[in-house]
GROMACS .gro file of C-alpha atoms in nm:
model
  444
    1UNK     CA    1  21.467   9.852   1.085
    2UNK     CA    2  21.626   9.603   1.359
    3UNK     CA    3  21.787   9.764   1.661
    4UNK     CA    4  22.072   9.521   1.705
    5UNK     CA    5  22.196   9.761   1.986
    6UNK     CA    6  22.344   9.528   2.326
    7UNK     CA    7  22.177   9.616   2.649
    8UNK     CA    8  22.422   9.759   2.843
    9UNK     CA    9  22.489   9.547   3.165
   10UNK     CA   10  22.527   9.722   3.509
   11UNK     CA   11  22.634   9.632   3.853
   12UNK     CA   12  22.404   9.417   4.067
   13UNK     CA   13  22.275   9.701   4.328
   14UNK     CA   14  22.452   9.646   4.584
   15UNK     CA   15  22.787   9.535   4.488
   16UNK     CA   16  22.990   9.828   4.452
   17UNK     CA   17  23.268   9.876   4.160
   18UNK     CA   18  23.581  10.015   4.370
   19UNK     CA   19  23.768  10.244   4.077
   20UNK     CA   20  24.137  10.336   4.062
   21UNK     CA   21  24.061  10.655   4.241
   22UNK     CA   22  23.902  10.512   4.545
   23UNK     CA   23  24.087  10.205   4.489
   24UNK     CA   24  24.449  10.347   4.646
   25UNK     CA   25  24.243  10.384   4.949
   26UNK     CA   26  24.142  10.061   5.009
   27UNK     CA   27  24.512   9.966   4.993
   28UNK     CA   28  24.643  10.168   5.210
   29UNK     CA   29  24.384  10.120   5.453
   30UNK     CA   30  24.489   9.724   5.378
   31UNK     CA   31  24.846   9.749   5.431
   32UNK     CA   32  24.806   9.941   5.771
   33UNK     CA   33  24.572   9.676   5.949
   34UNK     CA   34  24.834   9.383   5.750
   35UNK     CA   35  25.080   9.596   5.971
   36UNK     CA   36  24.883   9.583   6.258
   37UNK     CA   37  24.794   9.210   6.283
   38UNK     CA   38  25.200   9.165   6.195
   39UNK     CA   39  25.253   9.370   6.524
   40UNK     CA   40  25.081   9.162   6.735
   41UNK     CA   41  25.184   8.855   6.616
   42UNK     CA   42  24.835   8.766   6.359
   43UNK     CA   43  24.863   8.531   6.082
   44UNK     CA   44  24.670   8.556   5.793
   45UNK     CA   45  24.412   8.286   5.627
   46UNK     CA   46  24.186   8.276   5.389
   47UNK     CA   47  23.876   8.104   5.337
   48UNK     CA   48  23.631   8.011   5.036
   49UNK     CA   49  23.396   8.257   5.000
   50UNK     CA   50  23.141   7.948   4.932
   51UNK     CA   51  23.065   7.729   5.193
   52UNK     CA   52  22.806   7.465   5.338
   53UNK     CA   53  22.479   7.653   5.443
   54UNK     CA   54  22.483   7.411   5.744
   55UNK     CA   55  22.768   7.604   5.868
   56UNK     CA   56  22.590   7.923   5.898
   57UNK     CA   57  22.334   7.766   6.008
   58UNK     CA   58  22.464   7.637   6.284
   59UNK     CA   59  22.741   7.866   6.321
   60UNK     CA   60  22.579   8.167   6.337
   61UNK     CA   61  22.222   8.044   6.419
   62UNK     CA   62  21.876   7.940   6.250
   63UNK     CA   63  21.683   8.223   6.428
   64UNK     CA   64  21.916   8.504   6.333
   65UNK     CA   65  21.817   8.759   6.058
   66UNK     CA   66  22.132   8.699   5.875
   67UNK     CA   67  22.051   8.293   5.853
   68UNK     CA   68  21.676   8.351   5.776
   69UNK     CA   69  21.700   8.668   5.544
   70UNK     CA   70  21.994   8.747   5.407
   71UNK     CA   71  22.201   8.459   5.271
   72UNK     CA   72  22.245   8.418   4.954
   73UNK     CA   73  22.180   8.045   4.891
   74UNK     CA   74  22.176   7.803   4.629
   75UNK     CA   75  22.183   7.465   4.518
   76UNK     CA   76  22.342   7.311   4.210
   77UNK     CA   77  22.150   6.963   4.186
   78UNK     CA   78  21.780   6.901   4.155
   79UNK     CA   79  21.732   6.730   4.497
   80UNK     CA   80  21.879   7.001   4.683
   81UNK     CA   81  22.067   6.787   4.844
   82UNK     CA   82  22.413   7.028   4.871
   83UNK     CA   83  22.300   7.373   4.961
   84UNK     CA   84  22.590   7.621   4.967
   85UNK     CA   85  22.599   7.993   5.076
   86UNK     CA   86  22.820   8.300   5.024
   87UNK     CA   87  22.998   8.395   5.315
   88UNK     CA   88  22.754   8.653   5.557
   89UNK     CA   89  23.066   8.653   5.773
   90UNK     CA   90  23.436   8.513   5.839
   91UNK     CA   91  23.438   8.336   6.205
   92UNK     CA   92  23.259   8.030   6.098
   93UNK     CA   93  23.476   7.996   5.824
   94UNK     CA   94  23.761   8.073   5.989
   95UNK     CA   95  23.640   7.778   6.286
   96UNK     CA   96  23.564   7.519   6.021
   97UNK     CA   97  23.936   7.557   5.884
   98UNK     CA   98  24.118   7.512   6.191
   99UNK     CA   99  23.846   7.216   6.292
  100UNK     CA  100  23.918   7.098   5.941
  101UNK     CA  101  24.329   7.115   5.903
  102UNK     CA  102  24.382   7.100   6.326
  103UNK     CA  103  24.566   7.398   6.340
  104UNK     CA  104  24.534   7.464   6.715
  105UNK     CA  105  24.667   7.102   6.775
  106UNK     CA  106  24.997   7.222   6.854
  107UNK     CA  107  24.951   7.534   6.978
  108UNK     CA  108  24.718   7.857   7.000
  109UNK     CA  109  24.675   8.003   6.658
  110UNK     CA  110  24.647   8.377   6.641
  111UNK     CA  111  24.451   8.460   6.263
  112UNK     CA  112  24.299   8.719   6.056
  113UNK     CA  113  24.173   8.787   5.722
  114UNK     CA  114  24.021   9.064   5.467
  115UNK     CA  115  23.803   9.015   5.251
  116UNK     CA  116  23.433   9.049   5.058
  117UNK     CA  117  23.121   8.886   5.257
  118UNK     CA  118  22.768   8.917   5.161
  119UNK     CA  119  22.433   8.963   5.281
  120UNK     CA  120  22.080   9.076   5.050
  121UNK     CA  121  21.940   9.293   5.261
  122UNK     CA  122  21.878   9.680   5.159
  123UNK     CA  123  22.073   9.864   5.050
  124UNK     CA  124  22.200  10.184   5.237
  125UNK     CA  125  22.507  10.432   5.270
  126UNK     CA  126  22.752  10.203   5.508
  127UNK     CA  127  22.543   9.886   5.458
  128UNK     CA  128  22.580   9.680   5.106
  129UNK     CA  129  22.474   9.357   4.940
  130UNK     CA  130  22.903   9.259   4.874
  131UNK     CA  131  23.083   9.466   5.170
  132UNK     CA  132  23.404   9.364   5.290
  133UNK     CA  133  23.574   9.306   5.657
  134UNK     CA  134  23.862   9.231   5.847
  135UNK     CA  135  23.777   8.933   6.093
  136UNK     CA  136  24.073   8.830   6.336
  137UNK     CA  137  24.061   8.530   6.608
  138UNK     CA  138  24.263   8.411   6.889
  139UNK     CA  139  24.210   8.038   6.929
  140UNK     CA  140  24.269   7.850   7.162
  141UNK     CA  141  24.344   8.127   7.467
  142UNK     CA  142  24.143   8.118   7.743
  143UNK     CA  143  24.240   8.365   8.004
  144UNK     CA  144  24.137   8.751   7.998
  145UNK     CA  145  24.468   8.898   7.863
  146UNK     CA  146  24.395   8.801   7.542
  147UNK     CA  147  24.068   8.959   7.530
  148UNK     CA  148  24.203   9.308   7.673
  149UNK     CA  149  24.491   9.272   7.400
  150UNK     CA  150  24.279   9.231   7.128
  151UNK     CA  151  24.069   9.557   7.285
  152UNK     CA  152  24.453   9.738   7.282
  153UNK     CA  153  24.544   9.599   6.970
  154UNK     CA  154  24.238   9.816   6.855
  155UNK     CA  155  24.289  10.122   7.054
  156UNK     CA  156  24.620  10.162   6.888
  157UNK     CA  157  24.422  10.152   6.533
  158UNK     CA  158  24.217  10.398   6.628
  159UNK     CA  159  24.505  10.601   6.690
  160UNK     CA  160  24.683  10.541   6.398
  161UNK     CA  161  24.415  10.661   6.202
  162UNK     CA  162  24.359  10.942   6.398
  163UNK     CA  163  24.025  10.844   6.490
  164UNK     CA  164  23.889  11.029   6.844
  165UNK     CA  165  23.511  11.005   6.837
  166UNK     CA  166  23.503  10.651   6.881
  167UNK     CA  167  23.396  10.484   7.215
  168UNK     CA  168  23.433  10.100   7.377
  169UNK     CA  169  23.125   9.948   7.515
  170UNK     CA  170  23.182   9.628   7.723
  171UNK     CA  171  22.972   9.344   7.908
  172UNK     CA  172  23.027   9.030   8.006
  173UNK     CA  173  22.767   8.741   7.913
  174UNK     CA  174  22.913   8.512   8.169
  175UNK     CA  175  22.894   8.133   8.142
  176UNK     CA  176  22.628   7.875   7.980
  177UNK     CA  177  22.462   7.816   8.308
  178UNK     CA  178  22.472   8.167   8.398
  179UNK     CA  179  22.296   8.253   8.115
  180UNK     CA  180  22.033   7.986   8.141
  181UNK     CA  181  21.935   8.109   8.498
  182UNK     CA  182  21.890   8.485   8.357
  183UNK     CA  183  21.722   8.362   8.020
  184UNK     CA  184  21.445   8.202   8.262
  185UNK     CA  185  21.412   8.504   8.427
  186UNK     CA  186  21.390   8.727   8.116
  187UNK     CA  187  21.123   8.490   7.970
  188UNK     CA  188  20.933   8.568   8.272
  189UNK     CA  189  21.004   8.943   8.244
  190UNK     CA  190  20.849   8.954   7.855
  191UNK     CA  191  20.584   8.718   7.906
  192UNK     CA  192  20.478   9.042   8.190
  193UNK     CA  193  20.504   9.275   7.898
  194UNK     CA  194  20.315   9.093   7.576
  195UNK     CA  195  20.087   9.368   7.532
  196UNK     CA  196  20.422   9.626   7.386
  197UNK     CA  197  20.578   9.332   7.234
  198UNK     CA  198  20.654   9.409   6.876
  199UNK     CA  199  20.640   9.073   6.635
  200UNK     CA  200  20.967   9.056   6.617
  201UNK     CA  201  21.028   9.014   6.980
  202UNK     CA  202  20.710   8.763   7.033
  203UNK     CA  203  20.891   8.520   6.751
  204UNK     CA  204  21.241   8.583   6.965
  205UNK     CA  205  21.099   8.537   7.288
  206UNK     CA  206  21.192   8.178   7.320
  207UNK     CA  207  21.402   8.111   7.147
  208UNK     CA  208  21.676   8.416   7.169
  209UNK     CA  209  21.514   8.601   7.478
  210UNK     CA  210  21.867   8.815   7.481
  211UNK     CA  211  21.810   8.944   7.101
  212UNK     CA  212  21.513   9.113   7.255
  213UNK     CA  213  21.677   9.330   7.487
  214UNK     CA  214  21.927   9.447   7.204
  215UNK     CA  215  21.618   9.627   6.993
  216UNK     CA  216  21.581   9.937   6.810
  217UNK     CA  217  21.233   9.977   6.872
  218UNK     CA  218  21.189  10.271   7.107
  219UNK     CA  219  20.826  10.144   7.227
  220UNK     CA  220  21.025   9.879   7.381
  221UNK     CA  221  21.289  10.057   7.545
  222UNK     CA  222  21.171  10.060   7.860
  223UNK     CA  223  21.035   9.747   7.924
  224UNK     CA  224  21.458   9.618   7.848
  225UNK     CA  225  21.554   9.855   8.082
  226UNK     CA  226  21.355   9.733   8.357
  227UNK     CA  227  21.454   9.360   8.295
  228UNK     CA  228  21.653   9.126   8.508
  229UNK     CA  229  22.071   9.211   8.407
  230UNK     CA  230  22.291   8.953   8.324
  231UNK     CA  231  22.508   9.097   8.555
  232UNK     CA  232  22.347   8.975   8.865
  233UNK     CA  233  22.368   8.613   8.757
  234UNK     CA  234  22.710   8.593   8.686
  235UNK     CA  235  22.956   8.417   8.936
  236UNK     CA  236  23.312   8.439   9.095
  237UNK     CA  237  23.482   8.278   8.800
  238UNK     CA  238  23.284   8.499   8.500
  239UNK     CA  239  23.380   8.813   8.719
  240UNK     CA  240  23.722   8.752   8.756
  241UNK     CA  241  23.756   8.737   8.402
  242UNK     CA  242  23.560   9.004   8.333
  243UNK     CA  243  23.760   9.241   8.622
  244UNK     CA  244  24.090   9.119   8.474
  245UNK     CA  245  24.009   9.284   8.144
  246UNK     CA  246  23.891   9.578   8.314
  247UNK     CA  247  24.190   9.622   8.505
  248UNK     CA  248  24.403   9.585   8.203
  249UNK     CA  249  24.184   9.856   8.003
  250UNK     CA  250  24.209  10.097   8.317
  251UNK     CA  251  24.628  10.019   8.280
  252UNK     CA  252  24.611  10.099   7.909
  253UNK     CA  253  24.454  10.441   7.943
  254UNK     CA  254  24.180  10.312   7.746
  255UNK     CA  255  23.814  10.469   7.831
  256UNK     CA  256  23.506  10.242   7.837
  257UNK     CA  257  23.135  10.198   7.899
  258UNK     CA  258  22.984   9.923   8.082
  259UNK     CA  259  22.661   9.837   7.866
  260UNK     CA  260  22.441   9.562   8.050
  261UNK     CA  261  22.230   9.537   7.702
  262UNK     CA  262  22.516   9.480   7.460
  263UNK     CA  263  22.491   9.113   7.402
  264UNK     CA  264  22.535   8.792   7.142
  265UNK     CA  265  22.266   8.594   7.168
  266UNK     CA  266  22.389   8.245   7.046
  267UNK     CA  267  22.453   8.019   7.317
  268UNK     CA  268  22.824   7.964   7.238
  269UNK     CA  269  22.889   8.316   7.303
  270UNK     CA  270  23.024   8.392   7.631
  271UNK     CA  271  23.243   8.605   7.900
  272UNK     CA  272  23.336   8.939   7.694
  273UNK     CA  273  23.173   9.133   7.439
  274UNK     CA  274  23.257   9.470   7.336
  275UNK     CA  275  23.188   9.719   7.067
  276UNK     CA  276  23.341  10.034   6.927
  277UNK     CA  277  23.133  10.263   6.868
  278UNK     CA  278  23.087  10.626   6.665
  279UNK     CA  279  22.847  10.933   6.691
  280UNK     CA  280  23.005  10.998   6.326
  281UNK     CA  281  22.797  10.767   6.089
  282UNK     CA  282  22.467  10.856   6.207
  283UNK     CA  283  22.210  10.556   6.245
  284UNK     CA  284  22.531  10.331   6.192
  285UNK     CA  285  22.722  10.361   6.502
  286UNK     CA  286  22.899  10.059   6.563
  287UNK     CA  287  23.272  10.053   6.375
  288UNK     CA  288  23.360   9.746   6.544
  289UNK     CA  289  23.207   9.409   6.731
  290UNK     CA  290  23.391   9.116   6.918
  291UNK     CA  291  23.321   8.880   7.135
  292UNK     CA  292  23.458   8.588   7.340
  293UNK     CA  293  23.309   8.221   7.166
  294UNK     CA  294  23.451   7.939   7.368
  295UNK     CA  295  23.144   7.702   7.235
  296UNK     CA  296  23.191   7.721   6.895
  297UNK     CA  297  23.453   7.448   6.813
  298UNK     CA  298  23.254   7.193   6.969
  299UNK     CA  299  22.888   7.295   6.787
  300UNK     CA  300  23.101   7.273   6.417
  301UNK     CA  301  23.241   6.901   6.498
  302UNK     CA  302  23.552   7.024   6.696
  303UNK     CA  303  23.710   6.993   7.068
  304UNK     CA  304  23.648   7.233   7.304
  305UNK     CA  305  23.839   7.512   7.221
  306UNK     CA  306  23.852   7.894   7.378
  307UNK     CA  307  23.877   8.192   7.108
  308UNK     CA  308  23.774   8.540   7.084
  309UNK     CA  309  23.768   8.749   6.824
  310UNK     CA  310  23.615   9.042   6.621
  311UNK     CA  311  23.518   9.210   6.325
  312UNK     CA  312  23.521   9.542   6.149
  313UNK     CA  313  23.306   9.664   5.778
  314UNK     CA  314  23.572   9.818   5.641
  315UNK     CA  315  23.372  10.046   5.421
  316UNK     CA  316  23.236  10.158   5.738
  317UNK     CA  317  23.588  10.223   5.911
  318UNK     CA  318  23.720  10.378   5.554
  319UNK     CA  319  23.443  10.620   5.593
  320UNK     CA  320  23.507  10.721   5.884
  321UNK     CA  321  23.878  10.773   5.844
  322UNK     CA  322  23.819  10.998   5.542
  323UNK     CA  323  23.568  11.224   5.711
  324UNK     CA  324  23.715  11.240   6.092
  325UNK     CA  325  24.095  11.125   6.100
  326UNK     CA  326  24.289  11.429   6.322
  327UNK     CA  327  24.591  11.305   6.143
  328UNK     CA  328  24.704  11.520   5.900
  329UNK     CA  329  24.954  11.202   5.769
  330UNK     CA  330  24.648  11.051   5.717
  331UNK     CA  331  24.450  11.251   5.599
  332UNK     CA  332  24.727  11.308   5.327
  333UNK     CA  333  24.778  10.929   5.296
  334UNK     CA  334  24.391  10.863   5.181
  335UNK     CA  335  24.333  11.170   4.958
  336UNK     CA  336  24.656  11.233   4.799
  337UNK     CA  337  24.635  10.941   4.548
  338UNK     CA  338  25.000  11.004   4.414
  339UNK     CA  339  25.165  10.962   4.070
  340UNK     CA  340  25.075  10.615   3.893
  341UNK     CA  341  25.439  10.632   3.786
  342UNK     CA  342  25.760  10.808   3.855
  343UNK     CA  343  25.956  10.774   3.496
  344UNK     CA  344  25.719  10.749   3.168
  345UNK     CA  345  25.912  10.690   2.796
  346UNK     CA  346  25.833  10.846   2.499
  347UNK     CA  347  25.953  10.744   2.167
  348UNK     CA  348  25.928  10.835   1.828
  349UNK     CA  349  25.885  10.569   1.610
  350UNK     CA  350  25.882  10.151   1.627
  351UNK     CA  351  26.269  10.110   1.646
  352UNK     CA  352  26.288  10.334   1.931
  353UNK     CA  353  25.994  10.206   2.086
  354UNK     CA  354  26.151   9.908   2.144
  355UNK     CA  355  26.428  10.034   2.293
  356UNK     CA  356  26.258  10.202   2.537
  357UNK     CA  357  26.069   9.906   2.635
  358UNK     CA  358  26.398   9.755   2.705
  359UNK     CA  359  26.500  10.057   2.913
  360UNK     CA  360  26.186  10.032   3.108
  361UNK     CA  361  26.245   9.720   3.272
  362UNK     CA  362  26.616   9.791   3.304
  363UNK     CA  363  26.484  10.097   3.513
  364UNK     CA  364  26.230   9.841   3.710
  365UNK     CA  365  26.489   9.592   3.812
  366UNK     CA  366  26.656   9.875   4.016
  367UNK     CA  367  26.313  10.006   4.152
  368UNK     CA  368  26.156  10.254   3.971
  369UNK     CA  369  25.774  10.266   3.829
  370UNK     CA  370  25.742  10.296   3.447
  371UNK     CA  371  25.583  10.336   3.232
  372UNK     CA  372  25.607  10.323   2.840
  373UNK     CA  373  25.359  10.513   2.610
  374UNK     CA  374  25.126  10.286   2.384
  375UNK     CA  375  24.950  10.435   2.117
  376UNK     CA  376  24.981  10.745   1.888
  377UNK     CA  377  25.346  10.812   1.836
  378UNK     CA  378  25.259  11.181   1.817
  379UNK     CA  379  25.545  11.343   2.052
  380UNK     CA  380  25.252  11.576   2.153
  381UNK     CA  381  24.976  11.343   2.255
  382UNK     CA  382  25.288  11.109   2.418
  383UNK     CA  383  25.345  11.412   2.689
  384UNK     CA  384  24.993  11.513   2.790
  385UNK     CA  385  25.002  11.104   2.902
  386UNK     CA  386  25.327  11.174   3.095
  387UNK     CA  387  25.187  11.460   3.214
  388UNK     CA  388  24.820  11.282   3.350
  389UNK     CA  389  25.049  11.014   3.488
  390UNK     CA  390  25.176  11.224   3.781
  391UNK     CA  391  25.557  11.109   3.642
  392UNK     CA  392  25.826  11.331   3.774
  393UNK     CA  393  26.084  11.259   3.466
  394UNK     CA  394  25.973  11.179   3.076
  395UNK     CA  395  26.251  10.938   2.938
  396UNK     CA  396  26.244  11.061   2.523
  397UNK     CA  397  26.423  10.841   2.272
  398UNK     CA  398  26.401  11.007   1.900
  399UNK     CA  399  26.587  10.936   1.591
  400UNK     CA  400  26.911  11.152   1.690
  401UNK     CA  401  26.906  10.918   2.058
  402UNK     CA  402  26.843  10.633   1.838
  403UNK     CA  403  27.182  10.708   1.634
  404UNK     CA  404  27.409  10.852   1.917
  405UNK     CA  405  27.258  10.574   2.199
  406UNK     CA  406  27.149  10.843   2.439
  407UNK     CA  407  26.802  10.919   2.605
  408UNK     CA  408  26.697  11.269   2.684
  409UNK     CA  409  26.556  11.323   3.022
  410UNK     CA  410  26.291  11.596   3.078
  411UNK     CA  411  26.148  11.674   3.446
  412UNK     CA  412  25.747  11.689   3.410
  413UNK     CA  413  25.695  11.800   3.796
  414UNK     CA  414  25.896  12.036   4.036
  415UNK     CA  415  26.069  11.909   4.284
  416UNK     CA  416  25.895  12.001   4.650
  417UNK     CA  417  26.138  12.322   4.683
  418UNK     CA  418  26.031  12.428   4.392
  419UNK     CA  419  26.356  12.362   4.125
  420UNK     CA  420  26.384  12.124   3.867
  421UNK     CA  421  26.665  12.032   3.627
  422UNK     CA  422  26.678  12.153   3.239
  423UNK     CA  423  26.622  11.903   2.977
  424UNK     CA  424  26.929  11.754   2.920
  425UNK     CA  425  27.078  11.448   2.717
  426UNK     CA  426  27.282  11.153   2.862
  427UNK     CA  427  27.460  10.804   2.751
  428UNK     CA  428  27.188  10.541   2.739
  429UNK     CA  429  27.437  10.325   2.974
  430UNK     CA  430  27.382  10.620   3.232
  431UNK     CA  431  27.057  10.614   3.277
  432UNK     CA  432  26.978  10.399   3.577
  433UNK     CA  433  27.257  10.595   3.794
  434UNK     CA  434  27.134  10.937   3.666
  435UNK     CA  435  26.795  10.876   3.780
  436UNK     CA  436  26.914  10.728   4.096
  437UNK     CA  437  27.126  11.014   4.213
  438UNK     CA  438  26.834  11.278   4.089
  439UNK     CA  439  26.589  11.073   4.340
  440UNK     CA  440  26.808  11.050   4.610
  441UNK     CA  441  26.862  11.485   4.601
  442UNK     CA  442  26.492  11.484   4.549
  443UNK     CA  443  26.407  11.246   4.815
  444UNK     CA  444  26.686  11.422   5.016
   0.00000   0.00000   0.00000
């Protein structure tokens, strides 16, 4: 006998279903940082999530892992002549719009934008194949303020989320020829030490000497401690900058650790870099990265323009507020999912059916969330849904309504102090202020 059974068809590992029930998180979570970046004056854009793999390439960098691993890359013509890539990240994205539609032409653009980005790489609690961000830019300032801002802006997110255990680590990278004088003198620190080098810093070596001192590899820990600090290169202008944001941190309050080895190792990186950091996620510590990128306007086709920016995985911060928010609001805010309705109708046949779907969106045009029962017309079944739907009031229309064009109202929930109000039977043309003047006590 034939099987004619469907195989059933899962997710792609790695891309993660977000259900109803985590779902509510990720909006609130979504409408606080759209808050935010409406605070401080951030516009938002968004971006294909396909683009040309030259971008990347150049964007981010040939001799990165995320350009030589873990883009996902295709072509749809034979000659491979139009390779195209889903998004690993936003900024280059973000550049080649502005390049593209000359929105810093008149004036500094301040952007951000949400969203799903991918990389194949394995996958791990905090790290997957689809993940999603928040990237925001400033482009087109050049002085320090905006840099501490952007720090600030982020401080203050931290604290609205009631996050404590999380930690700023800040360098400065200085300028192009800076780095070109300490890069020569870091190739001649490694070349010292090829004996401990690990393949992955030999193939790095020349080509993104700085990439080396940022390893994991605790055979190798030493040798980048001993080796020459960016620091010591940098001159009167890179300092400035660099003391300006300091000096606006120290005026904030806000607590930070100078870190010689946190770095970006693509040559249009420069002047600040920073990261946010947790001991809360284990082996994933960093919540947040940013980074000044003056140089990379002009490597996509653009003018020179200044802009710094950063990014945060926002499973990674979601995490993190669930488990260690000190905010009891909060904590409230992302585990209390709430009702998916506040009024649900129940009928008892077609006729009043109808009517009640007529009701309903009376009831929504003055602001109310209902909801009106599909299905089994069994009275029973109809109010174990009202009940799973969290409503607060059932809305019942049966044949005696029907004839005397009234609704009966039934309260499904207590109010917080504990009351409620007996089932009772109004005009149909009342409804909308009855249920308005029962919110308002309840709200009250």
């Amino acid at each position: 006998m034939t099987n004619n059974k469907l195989e059933k068809i899962n997710a792609i590992r790695g891309m993660n279903d977000i259900l109803p029930k985590e779902s509510f998180q990720w909006l609130r979570l979504e409408n606080i940082l759209h808050n935010l970046m409406a605070a401080y004056g951030y516009l938002n854009i968004r971006t294909p999530i396909l683009e040309q793999t030259k971008l990347f390439a150049r964007g981010i960098g040939e001799v990165t892992d995320i350009v030589e691993k873990e883009m996902y890359t295709f072509s749809m013509s034979q000659d491979k002549t139009d390779m195209l890539t889903m998004r690993p990240e936003f900024t280059a994205g973000i550049v080649r719009a502005a390049i593209e539609h000359s929105l810093t032409f008149d004036r500094p653009q301040r952007l951000y934008t949400m969203g799903p980005v991918f990389r194949h790489e394995r996958p791990q609690k905090g790290r997957y194949r689809q993940f999603h961000q928040i990237s925001v830019e400033a482009m087109g300032f050049a002085g320090p303020d905006i840099d501490a801002e952007q720090i600030i802006l982020l401080n203050r997110l931290w604290k609205d989320l009631g996050l404590e255990d999380i930690h700023l680590e800040l360098n400065s990278l200085g300028q192009v020829s800076e780095r070109l004088a300490h890069r020569e003198a870091l190739i001649k620190h490694l070349e010292k030490h090829l004996d401990i080098l690990d393949e992955d810093a030999k193939r790095r070596m020349y080509t993104n000497p700085l990439r080396v001192l940022d390893t994991k590899n605790p055979d190798l820990q030493k040798m980048a401690n001993s080796a020459p600090k960016l620091f010591d290169f940098l001159g009167e202008d890179s300092l400035g900058h660099f003391n300006e944001i300091r000096k606006r941190l120290d005026e904030a309050g806000i607590e930070y650790t100078i870190n010689p080895r946190l770095v970006r190792g693509l040559d249009y990186y420069n002047l600040t870099v920073f990261e946010w950091v947790t001991g809360s996620l284990g082996a994933q510590a960093t919540v947040c990265g940013g980074g000044r990128y003056d140089g990379l306007f002009e490597l996509l086709g653009g003018k020179p323009t200044p802009c710094v920016g950063f990014a945060i995985g926002l499973e990674r911060l979601l995490s993190l507020v669930i488990s260690d928010s000190k905010s009891e609001t909060i904590k409230n805010l992302f585990t209390e999912m709430g009702p998916e309705t506040d009024i649900y109708f129940i009928y008892q046949n077609v006729e009043a059916s109808r009517k009640c779907s007529q009701l309903a969106e009376l009831c929504r045009n003055n602001g109310f969330k209902a909801i009106v029962h599909a299905g089994s017309q069994n009275f029973k079944n109809q109010f174990k849904r009202a009940d799973f739907s969290g409503a607060m009031y059932a809305i019942i229309i049966g044949e005696s309504e029907l004839e005397s064009n009234t609704v009966s109202i039934k309260q499904l929930q207590l109010n917080p102090d504990g009351s409620s109000i007996e089932q009772t039977t109004i005009p149909t043309c009342e409804l909308v202020d009855f249920l308005t003047k029962l919110t308002n006590k309840k709200d009250a």
